[in-house]
CSV table of C-alpha atoms in Angstrom, one decimal:
chain,number,residue,atom,x,y,z
A,5,MET,CA,-38.6,15.0,-32.9
A,6,LEU,CA,-36.8,11.7,-32.4
A,7,GLU,CA,-34.4,12.4,-35.3
A,8,ARG,CA,-33.6,15.8,-33.9
A,9,PHE,CA,-32.8,14.2,-30.6
A,10,LYS,CA,-30.5,11.7,-32.3
A,11,ASP,CA,-28.7,14.5,-34.2
A,12,PHE,CA,-28.3,16.4,-30.9
A,13,LYS,CA,-26.7,13.4,-29.3
A,14,VAL,CA,-24.3,13.0,-32.2
A,15,VAL,CA,-23.3,16.7,-32.0
A,16,VAL,CA,-22.8,16.5,-28.2
A,17,GLY,CA,-20.8,13.3,-28.6
A,18,LEU,CA,-18.5,14.9,-31.2
A,19,ILE,CA,-17.9,17.9,-29.1
A,20,SER,CA,-17.2,15.8,-26.0
A,21,GLY,CA,-14.8,13.6,-28.0
A,22,PHE,CA,-13.0,16.7,-29.4
A,23,THR,CA,-12.7,18.2,-26.0
A,24,LEU,CA,-11.4,15.0,-24.5
A,25,GLY,CA,-8.9,14.6,-27.3
A,26,LEU,CA,-7.7,18.2,-27.0
A,27,GLN,CA,-7.3,17.8,-23.2
A,28,PHE,CA,-5.3,14.6,-23.8
A,29,VAL,CA,-2.9,16.4,-26.2
A,30,VAL,CA,-2.4,19.3,-23.7
A,31,ILE,CA,-1.8,16.9,-20.8
A,32,TYR,CA,0.6,14.8,-22.9
A,33,ASN,CA,2.6,17.8,-24.0
A,34,PHE,CA,2.7,19.1,-20.5
A,35,ALA,CA,3.7,15.9,-18.8
A,36,TYR,CA,6.4,15.0,-21.3
A,37,SER,CA,7.9,18.4,-22.0
A,38,GLN,CA,11.5,18.9,-21.1
A,39,ASN,CA,10.5,21.9,-19.1
A,40,ALA,CA,6.9,21.6,-18.1
A,41,TYR,CA,6.6,25.1,-16.7
A,42,SER,CA,7.5,26.6,-20.1
A,43,ILE,CA,4.0,25.9,-21.3
A,44,PRO,CA,1.9,29.1,-21.0
A,45,SER,CA,-1.0,28.9,-18.5
A,46,ARG,CA,-3.2,31.5,-17.1
A,47,ARG,CA,-3.4,29.4,-14.0
A,48,LEU,CA,0.4,29.3,-13.3
A,49,SER,CA,2.0,32.6,-12.5
A,50,SER,CA,5.7,33.1,-13.1
A,51,LYS,CA,6.3,33.1,-9.4
A,52,LEU,CA,4.6,29.7,-9.1
A,53,GLN,CA,6.7,28.4,-12.0
A,54,GLU,CA,9.8,29.4,-10.1
A,55,ALA,CA,8.5,28.1,-6.8
A,56,ALA,CA,7.5,24.7,-8.3
A,57,ASN,CA,11.1,24.2,-9.4
A,58,VAL,CA,12.6,22.6,-6.3
A,59,THR,CA,16.1,23.0,-7.6
A,60,ASP,CA,15.9,26.6,-6.3
A,61,THR,CA,17.5,26.2,-2.9
A,62,SER,CA,15.3,28.9,-1.4
A,63,LEU,CA,12.1,27.0,-1.8
A,64,ILE,CA,12.5,23.7,0.1
A,65,TYR,CA,13.0,23.5,3.8
A,66,ARG,CA,14.1,20.5,5.6
A,67,VAL,CA,12.9,20.9,9.2
A,68,ALA,CA,14.0,17.9,11.1
A,69,SER,CA,16.2,15.2,9.6
A,70,SER,CA,19.5,14.6,11.3
A,71,HIS,CA,21.1,13.6,8.0
A,72,ASN,CA,21.1,15.1,4.5
A,73,HIS,CA,18.7,13.4,2.2
A,74,PRO,CA,19.8,12.4,-1.3
A,75,CYS,CA,19.0,15.8,-2.8
A,76,SER,CA,20.6,17.8,0.0
A,77,GLU,CA,22.5,20.0,-2.4
A,78,HIS,CA,19.2,21.5,-3.4
A,79,LEU,CA,17.8,22.0,0.1
A,80,VAL,CA,18.2,24.4,3.0
A,81,HIS,CA,18.2,23.3,6.6
A,82,THR,CA,16.0,25.8,8.5
A,83,SER,CA,16.4,24.6,12.0
A,84,ASP,CA,18.5,26.8,14.3
A,85,ARG,CA,20.3,23.6,15.3
A,86,PRO,CA,23.3,22.9,13.1
A,87,LEU,CA,23.5,19.6,11.2
A,88,PRO,CA,25.2,17.0,13.4
A,89,GLU,CA,28.8,16.3,12.9
A,90,GLY,CA,29.4,13.6,10.4
A,91,SER,CA,26.2,14.3,8.3
A,92,ARG,CA,26.3,12.5,5.0
A,93,LYS,CA,24.1,11.6,2.1
A,94,HIS,CA,21.9,8.7,2.4
A,95,ASP,CA,22.2,5.7,0.1
A,96,LYS,CA,19.2,5.3,-2.2
A,97,ARG,CA,16.6,3.1,-0.6
A,98,ARG,CA,13.8,0.9,-2.0
A,99,LEU,CA,10.7,2.8,-0.9
A,100,THR,CA,9.7,6.4,0.1
A,101,ILE,CA,6.4,6.7,1.9
A,102,ALA,CA,5.2,10.3,1.7
A,103,ILE,CA,2.6,11.6,4.2
A,104,PRO,CA,1.3,15.1,4.1
A,105,THR,CA,-0.5,16.1,7.3
A,106,ILE,CA,-2.3,19.2,8.7
A,107,ARG,CA,-3.9,20.0,12.0
A,108,ARG,CA,-7.6,18.9,11.7
A,109,PRO,CA,-10.4,20.9,13.3
A,110,LYS,CA,-11.4,18.0,15.5
A,111,ASP,CA,-9.8,14.6,15.5
A,112,ASN,CA,-6.1,14.1,14.6
A,113,TYR,CA,-5.1,10.7,13.3
A,114,PHE,CA,-1.5,11.3,12.1
A,115,GLU,CA,0.4,10.3,15.2
A,116,THR,CA,-1.5,7.0,15.6
A,117,MET,CA,-0.9,6.3,11.9
A,118,LEU,CA,2.8,6.9,12.0
A,119,GLN,CA,3.2,4.7,15.0
A,120,PHE,CA,1.4,1.9,13.2
A,121,MET,CA,3.5,2.4,10.0
A,122,ILE,CA,6.8,2.2,11.9
A,123,ASN,CA,5.8,-0.6,14.3
A,124,SER,CA,4.4,-2.7,11.5
A,125,THR,CA,7.9,-3.1,10.0
A,126,THR,CA,11.0,-4.9,11.2
A,127,PRO,CA,14.3,-3.0,11.9
A,128,GLU,CA,15.8,-4.5,8.8
A,129,GLN,CA,12.8,-3.3,6.7
A,130,LEU,CA,13.2,0.2,8.1
A,131,LYS,CA,16.6,0.4,6.6
A,132,GLU,CA,15.0,0.2,3.1
A,133,ILE,CA,12.3,2.9,3.8
A,134,PHE,CA,12.2,6.6,4.0
A,135,PHE,CA,9.2,8.2,5.7
A,136,VAL,CA,8.7,11.9,4.6
A,137,ILE,CA,6.3,13.9,6.7
A,138,PHE,CA,5.1,17.1,5.2
A,139,LEU,CA,3.6,19.6,7.7
A,140,ALA,CA,1.3,21.4,5.3
A,141,ASP,CA,-0.4,24.0,7.5
A,142,PHE,CA,0.0,27.7,6.7
A,143,ASN,CA,-0.3,29.2,10.1
A,144,GLN,CA,-0.1,26.5,12.7
A,145,THR,CA,3.5,27.4,13.7
A,146,HIS,CA,3.3,26.3,17.3
A,147,TRP,CA,1.5,23.1,16.4
A,148,LYS,CA,4.1,22.2,13.9
A,149,ALA,CA,7.0,23.0,16.3
A,150,ASP,CA,5.4,20.9,19.0
A,151,LEU,CA,4.8,18.0,16.6
A,152,GLU,CA,8.4,18.1,15.4
A,153,LYS,CA,9.6,18.0,19.0
A,154,LYS,CA,7.3,15.2,19.9
A,155,LEU,CA,8.4,13.2,16.8
A,156,ARG,CA,12.1,13.8,17.6
A,157,GLU,CA,11.7,12.5,21.1
A,158,ARG,CA,9.6,9.5,20.1
A,159,TYR,CA,11.5,8.4,17.0
A,160,SER,CA,15.1,9.6,17.8
A,161,GLU,CA,16.6,6.5,16.2
A,162,GLN,CA,14.7,7.0,13.0
A,163,PHE,CA,15.8,10.6,12.8
A,164,HIS,CA,19.4,9.6,13.5
A,165,THR,CA,19.5,7.0,10.8
A,166,GLY,CA,17.7,9.3,8.3
A,167,THR,CA,14.7,7.1,8.0
A,168,LEU,CA,12.3,9.8,9.1
A,169,HIS,CA,12.2,13.3,7.5
A,170,VAL,CA,9.9,16.2,8.4
A,171,ILE,CA,9.6,19.0,5.9
A,172,GLN,CA,7.5,22.2,5.4
A,173,ALA,CA,7.1,24.4,2.4
A,174,PRO,CA,7.7,28.2,2.3
A,175,PHE,CA,4.7,30.4,1.8
A,176,GLU,CA,6.1,31.6,-1.5
A,177,PHE,CA,5.4,28.2,-3.0
A,178,TYR,CA,1.7,28.8,-2.8
A,179,LYS,CA,1.6,32.4,-4.1
A,180,GLY,CA,0.3,31.3,-7.5
A,181,MET,CA,-2.8,29.8,-6.0
A,182,GLY,CA,-4.8,33.0,-6.3
A,183,GLU,CA,-7.8,34.2,-4.3
A,184,PHE,CA,-10.8,32.0,-3.4
A,185,GLY,CA,-13.1,34.4,-1.5
A,186,ASN,CA,-15.3,32.4,0.8
A,187,ASN,CA,-15.0,29.2,-1.2
A,188,SER,CA,-13.2,27.1,1.4
A,189,TYR,CA,-13.7,23.8,-0.6
A,190,LEU,CA,-12.0,25.2,-3.7
A,191,PHE,CA,-9.1,26.5,-1.6
A,192,TRP,CA,-8.7,23.2,0.2
A,193,ARG,CA,-8.9,21.2,-3.0
A,194,THR,CA,-6.4,23.4,-4.8
A,195,LYS,CA,-3.9,23.5,-1.9
A,196,GLN,CA,-4.0,19.7,-1.8
A,197,ASN,CA,-2.7,19.6,-5.3
A,198,TYR,CA,0.1,22.0,-4.4
A,199,ASP,CA,0.9,19.9,-1.3
A,200,TYR,CA,1.2,16.7,-3.2
A,201,ALA,CA,3.2,18.3,-5.9
A,202,TYR,CA,5.7,19.7,-3.4
A,203,ILE,CA,6.3,16.5,-1.5
A,204,MET,CA,6.7,14.6,-4.8
A,205,LYS,CA,9.3,17.1,-6.1
A,206,TYR,CA,11.1,16.8,-2.8
A,207,CYS,CA,11.2,13.0,-2.9
A,208,GLU,CA,11.9,12.3,-6.5
A,209,ASN,CA,15.4,10.9,-6.1
A,210,PHE,CA,15.1,9.2,-2.8
A,211,SER,CA,14.3,5.6,-3.7
A,212,ASP,CA,13.3,3.1,-6.4
A,213,TYR,CA,9.6,3.5,-5.5
A,214,TYR,CA,7.4,6.2,-4.2
A,215,MET,CA,4.2,5.6,-2.3
A,216,GLN,CA,1.6,8.3,-1.6
A,217,MET,CA,-0.3,8.1,1.6
A,218,GLU,CA,-2.8,10.2,3.5
A,219,ASP,CA,-2.5,10.8,7.2
A,220,ASP,CA,-5.5,8.9,8.6
A,221,VAL,CA,-5.0,5.3,7.7
A,222,ILE,CA,-3.8,2.1,9.4
A,223,PRO,CA,-1.6,-0.6,7.8
A,224,VAL,CA,-1.5,-4.3,8.1
A,225,THR,CA,1.5,-5.9,9.8
A,226,ASN,CA,4.4,-6.5,7.4
A,227,TYR,CA,2.8,-4.2,4.7
A,228,TYR,CA,6.3,-3.5,3.4
A,229,GLY,CA,6.9,-7.2,2.7
A,230,ALA,CA,3.6,-7.5,1.0
A,231,ILE,CA,4.3,-4.5,-1.2
A,232,LEU,CA,7.7,-6.0,-2.3
A,233,ASP,CA,6.0,-9.3,-2.9
A,234,PHE,CA,3.4,-7.7,-5.1
A,235,ILE,CA,6.0,-5.8,-7.1
A,236,HIS,CA,8.0,-9.0,-7.7
A,237,LYS,CA,4.8,-10.8,-8.9
A,238,GLN,CA,4.3,-8.3,-11.8
A,239,SER,CA,5.0,-10.0,-15.1
A,240,ASP,CA,7.1,-7.0,-16.2
A,241,ASP,CA,8.1,-3.5,-15.2
A,242,ASN,CA,5.6,-1.8,-17.5
A,243,TRP,CA,3.2,-0.6,-14.8
A,244,VAL,CA,2.4,3.0,-14.0
A,245,MET,CA,0.8,2.5,-10.6
A,246,LEU,CA,0.3,-0.3,-8.1
A,247,GLU,CA,-2.6,0.3,-5.7
A,248,PHE,CA,-2.7,-1.0,-2.1
A,249,SER,CA,-6.0,0.7,-1.2
A,250,THR,CA,-9.1,1.5,-3.3
A,251,LEU,CA,-9.6,4.8,-1.6
A,252,GLY,CA,-8.5,8.3,-2.5
A,253,PHE,CA,-4.8,8.9,-2.8
A,254,ILE,CA,-4.0,6.1,-0.2
A,255,GLY,CA,-1.3,3.5,-1.0
A,256,LYS,CA,-0.6,4.5,-4.5
A,257,LEU,CA,2.8,3.3,-5.6
A,258,TYR,CA,4.9,4.7,-8.5
A,259,HIS,CA,8.3,4.4,-10.0
A,260,SER,CA,10.2,7.3,-8.4
A,261,ASN,CA,11.4,8.5,-11.8
A,262,HIS,CA,7.8,9.2,-12.8
A,263,ILE,CA,6.6,11.3,-9.9
A,264,SER,CA,8.1,14.6,-11.2
A,265,LYS,CA,5.8,14.4,-14.2
A,266,LEU,CA,2.9,13.7,-11.9
A,267,ALA,CA,3.8,16.7,-9.8
A,268,ASN,CA,3.8,18.9,-12.9
A,269,LEU,CA,0.3,17.6,-13.9
A,270,LEU,CA,-1.1,18.2,-10.4
A,271,LEU,CA,0.1,21.9,-10.6
A,272,MET,CA,-1.3,22.3,-14.1
A,273,PHE,CA,-4.8,21.2,-13.0
A,274,SER,CA,-4.7,22.4,-9.4
A,275,HIS,CA,-7.5,24.8,-10.0
A,276,THR,CA,-9.8,22.6,-12.0
A,277,GLN,CA,-9.9,19.2,-10.5
A,278,PRO,CA,-9.0,17.2,-7.4
A,279,VAL,CA,-6.0,15.0,-7.0
A,280,ASP,CA,-8.1,11.9,-7.3
A,281,TYR,CA,-9.0,12.8,-10.9
A,282,THR,CA,-5.6,13.9,-12.0
A,283,PHE,CA,-3.7,10.8,-11.1
A,284,LEU,CA,-6.2,8.8,-13.2
A,285,TYR,CA,-5.3,11.0,-16.2
A,286,PHE,CA,-1.7,10.4,-15.4
A,287,ASN,CA,-2.1,6.6,-15.5
A,288,MET,CA,-3.7,7.0,-19.0
A,289,LEU,CA,-1.0,9.2,-20.2
A,290,MET,CA,1.9,7.1,-19.2
A,291,GLY,CA,0.6,4.2,-21.3
A,292,GLY,CA,1.3,1.4,-18.8
A,293,ARG,CA,-1.0,-0.6,-16.7
A,294,LYS,CA,-2.2,-0.3,-13.1
A,295,GLU,CA,-2.8,-3.2,-10.8
A,296,ILE,CA,-4.5,-3.3,-7.5
A,297,ARG,CA,-3.6,-5.8,-4.7
A,298,LYS,CA,-6.5,-7.5,-3.1
A,299,PRO,CA,-6.9,-7.8,-0.2
A,300,THR,CA,-5.7,-4.2,0.2
A,301,LEU,CA,-3.1,-3.2,2.8
A,302,PHE,CA,-4.3,0.1,4.2
A,303,GLN,CA,-7.6,1.0,5.8
A,304,HIS,CA,-9.0,4.5,6.2
A,305,MET,CA,-9.6,5.2,9.9
A,306,GLY,CA,-10.5,8.9,9.8
A,307,PHE,CA,-14.0,10.3,10.1
A,308,GLN,CA,-13.2,14.0,10.3
A,309,SER,CA,-11.8,15.4,7.0
A,310,SER,CA,-9.0,17.9,6.9
A,311,LEU,CA,-11.6,20.2,5.4
A,312,GLU,CA,-13.6,21.9,8.2
A,313,LYS,CA,-17.2,20.7,8.7
A,314,LYS,CA,-16.6,17.8,6.3
A,315,THR,CA,-16.8,14.2,7.3
A,316,GLN,CA,-15.8,11.2,5.2
A,317,PRO,CA,-16.4,7.8,7.0
A,318,LEU,CA,-14.9,5.9,4.1
A,319,LYS,CA,-13.9,2.2,4.3
A,320,ASP,CA,-12.0,0.1,1.9
A,321,LYS,CA,-14.2,-2.9,1.0
A,322,PHE,CA,-11.2,-5.0,0.1
A,323,PHE,CA,-9.5,-4.5,3.5
A,324,ASP,CA,-10.3,-7.5,5.6
A,325,PHE,CA,-7.1,-8.4,7.4
A,326,PRO,CA,-7.1,-10.5,10.5
A,327,GLU,CA,-3.6,-10.5,11.8
A,328,LYS,CA,-1.5,-13.7,11.2
A,329,LYS,CA,-1.8,-14.9,14.7
A,330,PHE,CA,0.7,-17.8,14.9
A,331,LYS,CA,3.2,-17.0,12.1
A,332,GLY,CA,4.6,-20.5,11.7
A,333,ASP,CA,8.0,-21.6,10.3
A,334,ASN,CA,6.2,-22.6,7.1
A,335,PRO,CA,9.1,-24.2,5.2
A,336,GLY,CA,9.3,-24.0,1.5
A,337,ALA,CA,6.5,-25.8,-0.3
A,338,LYS,CA,4.4,-26.1,-3.4
A,339,LEU,CA,0.7,-25.4,-2.9
A,340,TYR,CA,-2.2,-27.0,-4.8
A,341,THR,CA,-5.9,-27.0,-4.5
A,342,ASN,CA,-8.9,-28.4,-6.4
A,343,ILE,CA,-11.2,-25.6,-5.1
A,344,GLU,CA,-12.2,-22.7,-7.4
A,345,HIS,CA,-10.9,-19.4,-6.0
A,346,GLY,CA,-10.4,-15.8,-6.9
A,347,GLU,CA,-7.1,-15.0,-8.5
A,348,ASP,CA,-6.6,-12.3,-5.9
A,349,PHE,CA,-6.9,-14.8,-3.0
A,350,PRO,CA,-4.6,-17.7,-3.9
A,351,LEU,CA,-3.6,-20.4,-1.4
A,352,GLU,CA,-0.1,-18.9,-1.1
A,353,LEU,CA,-1.6,-16.0,0.9
A,354,ALA,CA,-2.8,-18.3,3.6
A,355,TYR,CA,0.5,-20.1,3.9
A,356,SER,CA,2.6,-16.9,3.7
A,357,ARG,CA,3.5,-14.9,6.8
A,358,SER,CA,2.6,-11.8,4.8
A,359,PRO,CA,-1.0,-10.4,5.0
A,360,GLY,CA,-3.6,-12.1,3.0
A,361,PHE,CA,-5.9,-15.2,2.8
A,362,PHE,CA,-7.3,-17.9,0.6
A,363,TRP,CA,-10.9,-17.4,-0.5
A,364,SER,CA,-12.9,-19.8,-2.6
A,365,THR,CA,-15.5,-18.8,-5.1
A,366,GLU,CA,-17.7,-21.9,-4.7
A,367,SER,CA,-19.4,-23.8,-1.9
A,368,GLY,CA,-17.4,-26.4,-0.1
A,369,LYS,CA,-17.7,-29.9,-1.6
A,370,ILE,CA,-16.8,-33.3,-0.2
A,371,ASP,CA,-13.1,-34.0,-0.8
A,372,SER,CA,-12.3,-30.4,-1.6
A,373,ARG,CA,-8.6,-30.2,-0.9
A,374,LEU,CA,-5.8,-27.8,0.0
A,375,THR,CA,-2.4,-29.5,-0.4
A,376,ILE,CA,1.0,-28.5,0.9
A,377,LEU,CA,3.8,-30.4,-0.7
A,378,PHE,CA,7.1,-29.6,1.2
A,379,ASN,CA,10.2,-29.1,-0.9
A,380,VAL,CA,12.0,-31.3,1.7
A,381,SER,CA,10.3,-33.7,4.1
A,382,GLN,CA,9.8,-32.1,7.6
A,383,ALA,CA,9.7,-33.2,11.2
A,384,LEU,CA,6.6,-31.4,12.3
A,385,LEU,CA,6.0,-30.0,15.8
A,386,ARG,CA,2.7,-28.3,15.4
A,387,VAL,CA,0.1,-27.4,12.7
A,388,LEU,CA,-2.7,-24.8,13.0
A,389,VAL,CA,-5.3,-23.9,10.4
A,390,LEU,CA,-7.6,-20.9,10.9
A,391,THR,CA,-10.6,-20.2,8.7
A,392,GLY,CA,-13.1,-17.4,8.3
A,393,SER,CA,-12.5,-13.7,8.8
A,394,ARG,CA,-13.9,-10.7,10.7
A,395,ASP,CA,-16.1,-9.6,7.9
A,396,HIS,CA,-17.0,-13.1,6.7
A,397,PRO,CA,-17.3,-15.2,9.9
A,398,ARG,CA,-19.5,-17.8,8.2
A,399,ASP,CA,-16.9,-18.7,5.5
A,400,ILE,CA,-15.2,-21.4,7.6
A,401,ILE,CA,-14.6,-25.1,7.2
A,402,TYR,CA,-17.4,-26.7,9.1
A,403,ASN,CA,-16.4,-30.3,8.7
A,404,GLY,CA,-12.9,-31.2,7.7
A,405,VAL,CA,-9.7,-32.9,8.6
A,406,VAL,CA,-5.9,-32.3,8.4
A,407,GLU,CA,-4.0,-35.2,7.0
A,408,GLY,CA,-0.3,-36.0,6.4
A,409,SER,CA,1.7,-38.4,4.3
A,410,VAL,CA,5.2,-39.3,3.3
A,411,SER,CA,4.5,-39.2,-0.4
A,412,PHE,CA,2.3,-37.8,-3.1
A,413,VAL,CA,0.7,-38.6,-6.4
A,414,GLY,CA,-0.2,-36.6,-9.5
A,415,THR,CA,1.7,-34.3,-11.8
A,416,GLY,CA,1.7,-30.7,-12.7
A,417,ASN,CA,-0.9,-28.7,-10.8
A,418,ASN,CA,-2.9,-31.9,-10.0
A,419,ARG,CA,-1.1,-33.3,-7.0
A,420,GLU,CA,-2.4,-34.6,-3.7
A,421,CYS,CA,-1.1,-36.5,-0.7
A,422,LYS,CA,-0.8,-40.3,-1.1
A,423,GLY,CA,-1.7,-42.8,1.7
A,424,THR,CA,-2.7,-40.1,4.2
A,425,ILE,CA,-3.0,-40.5,8.0
A,426,GLN,CA,-5.4,-38.2,9.8
A,427,LEU,CA,-3.8,-35.7,12.2
A,428,GLY,CA,-6.7,-33.7,13.4
A,429,VAL,CA,-10.2,-32.4,12.8
A,430,PHE,CA,-11.8,-28.9,12.4
A,431,LYS,CA,-13.8,-27.6,15.3
A,432,ASP,CA,-15.5,-24.1,15.1
A,433,GLY,CA,-13.5,-23.4,11.9
A,434,GLN,CA,-10.1,-24.2,13.4
A,435,ALA,CA,-7.8,-27.2,13.4
A,436,SER,CA,-4.9,-27.4,16.0
A,437,ILE,CA,-2.6,-30.4,15.9
A,438,GLU,CA,0.1,-30.7,18.6
A,439,LYS,CA,3.4,-32.6,18.6
A,440,GLU,CA,2.0,-35.6,20.5
A,441,GLU,CA,-0.7,-36.2,17.9
A,442,ILE,CA,1.9,-36.0,15.1
A,443,GLN,CA,4.2,-38.4,17.0
A,444,GLN,CA,1.3,-40.8,17.5
A,445,ALA,CA,0.5,-40.8,13.8
A,446,PHE,CA,3.9,-40.9,12.3
A,447,GLY,CA,6.4,-41.8,15.0
A,448,GLY,CA,9.7,-40.3,14.0
A,449,VAL,CA,9.0,-40.3,10.3
A,450,GLN,CA,9.2,-37.0,8.5
A,451,ILE,CA,6.2,-35.7,6.6
A,452,LYS,CA,6.4,-34.8,2.9
A,453,CYS,CA,2.8,-33.7,2.3
A,454,LEU,CA,0.0,-32.0,4.4
A,455,GLN,CA,-3.6,-31.9,3.3
A,456,ILE,CA,-6.7,-30.0,4.4
A,457,ARG,CA,-9.8,-31.8,3.2
A,458,LEU,CA,-13.5,-31.2,3.6
A,459,THR,CA,-15.5,-34.2,4.7
A,460,ARG,CA,-19.0,-32.8,4.1
A,461,GLU,CA,-20.6,-30.4,1.7
A,462,GLN,CA,-21.4,-26.9,2.8
A,463,VAL,CA,-23.2,-24.0,1.3
A,464,GLU,CA,-20.7,-21.4,2.4
A,465,TRP,CA,-17.5,-20.5,0.6
A,466,VAL,CA,-14.2,-21.1,2.4
A,467,ILE,CA,-11.7,-18.5,3.7
A,468,VAL,CA,-8.4,-19.9,5.0
A,469,ARG,CA,-6.7,-17.0,6.7
A,470,GLU,CA,-3.7,-18.8,8.2
A,471,ILE,CA,-1.9,-22.0,7.8
A,472,ALA,CA,0.9,-22.2,10.4
A,473,VAL,CA,3.4,-25.1,10.3
A,474,PHE,CA,6.1,-25.4,13.0
A,475,VAL,CA,9.0,-27.7,12.4
A,476,ASP,CA,11.8,-29.3,14.4
A,477,LYS,CA,14.8,-27.4,13.0
A,478,LYS,CA,17.3,-29.6,14.9
A,479,SER,CA,16.4,-32.4,12.5
A,480,ASP,CA,17.5,-30.4,9.4
């Protein structure tokens, strides 16, 4: 009996392997074909094949951008209002953030989300970003018109500069979806694939990078700076996707010249699997790597799904971002520590003004150190160090000091301050050193090295969420 069971497992394994291999070949050919829609498929009608080709000017409608976007020669402006005088093509930007949205049965999160997304960037950063809002409802004509009007009034400057685009798809685009009877989930899941494919096709030439978002998330402050920083930290350009959230299709970043292939794949498997599965296949097919940034930059805030009667109270376990409260001058410096820590939580994240924090992977020891070696000696005005976080309030420095010196010892990655003078102590996980204390310790002498040092052992790990250093810029 046991032998028969083993034989059965072997047969099942062979069949599964063959099926997976066949599926891989089909996907590969589809994604890399010169004309993906030339591949026969019972699931893709000829009308859908035509509709999916966004170079057909009858199929994409730009509802509400004051300027033509980079692919304007392929688009039709559907508003009764004429394009403003002086409309022109936009220059290519760094990042396109694509946000499909529909009217939810109960709570709506989109307007709050968009406000956070725009307000969490600087005016200079906004010049490098396109926000493309896709109104994906079939029948909510009045709601869509009201939302467009509201967005125009609230974000008139973003419309005028072309930063904000609002689009909708013609009904013809969805004719290949077929009938679903009473299966509302299958309809919802299939339409999601179409929606994402449409917005990807629309945005494929906008920018260097494309990021897919959902409409019910909140970002950290300066998420754009953190995204660029993570891109720059990659060892090479051979990545398929960078993730800034662990959930769903939130915060997934691609090279813009890849997203047309992903759109093709979404349409091919629109009837058989959800978006969350297809993009995993895509990552495998492209042959590059994917990387996730931790801590993540976007948190899911929605409870009510876009599918009626469905709730999804999902939270990203790696999203734990207290705001950088003080945002110091933090002059250029080299950072060193003798504390074991996770590679996703280096000391640089605590010193940077961008989101993130330092997090050790061991209990605090006597003389555990965090060292800041300034590139140029500084006249310090104020130093603040905050430890612990909302989700980990016990991971603080219980007993420690902040010290300074005019020199350092050591080489390579093993450097520390030499001849330190104490500037302040930790109380309730925080250290705050004011100008008077610095003057009393150093007079008018500039400081080369700052050091955070534990003075007693502790069981808890250590989170340093912010190091804020303010300097006298007149002394430069």
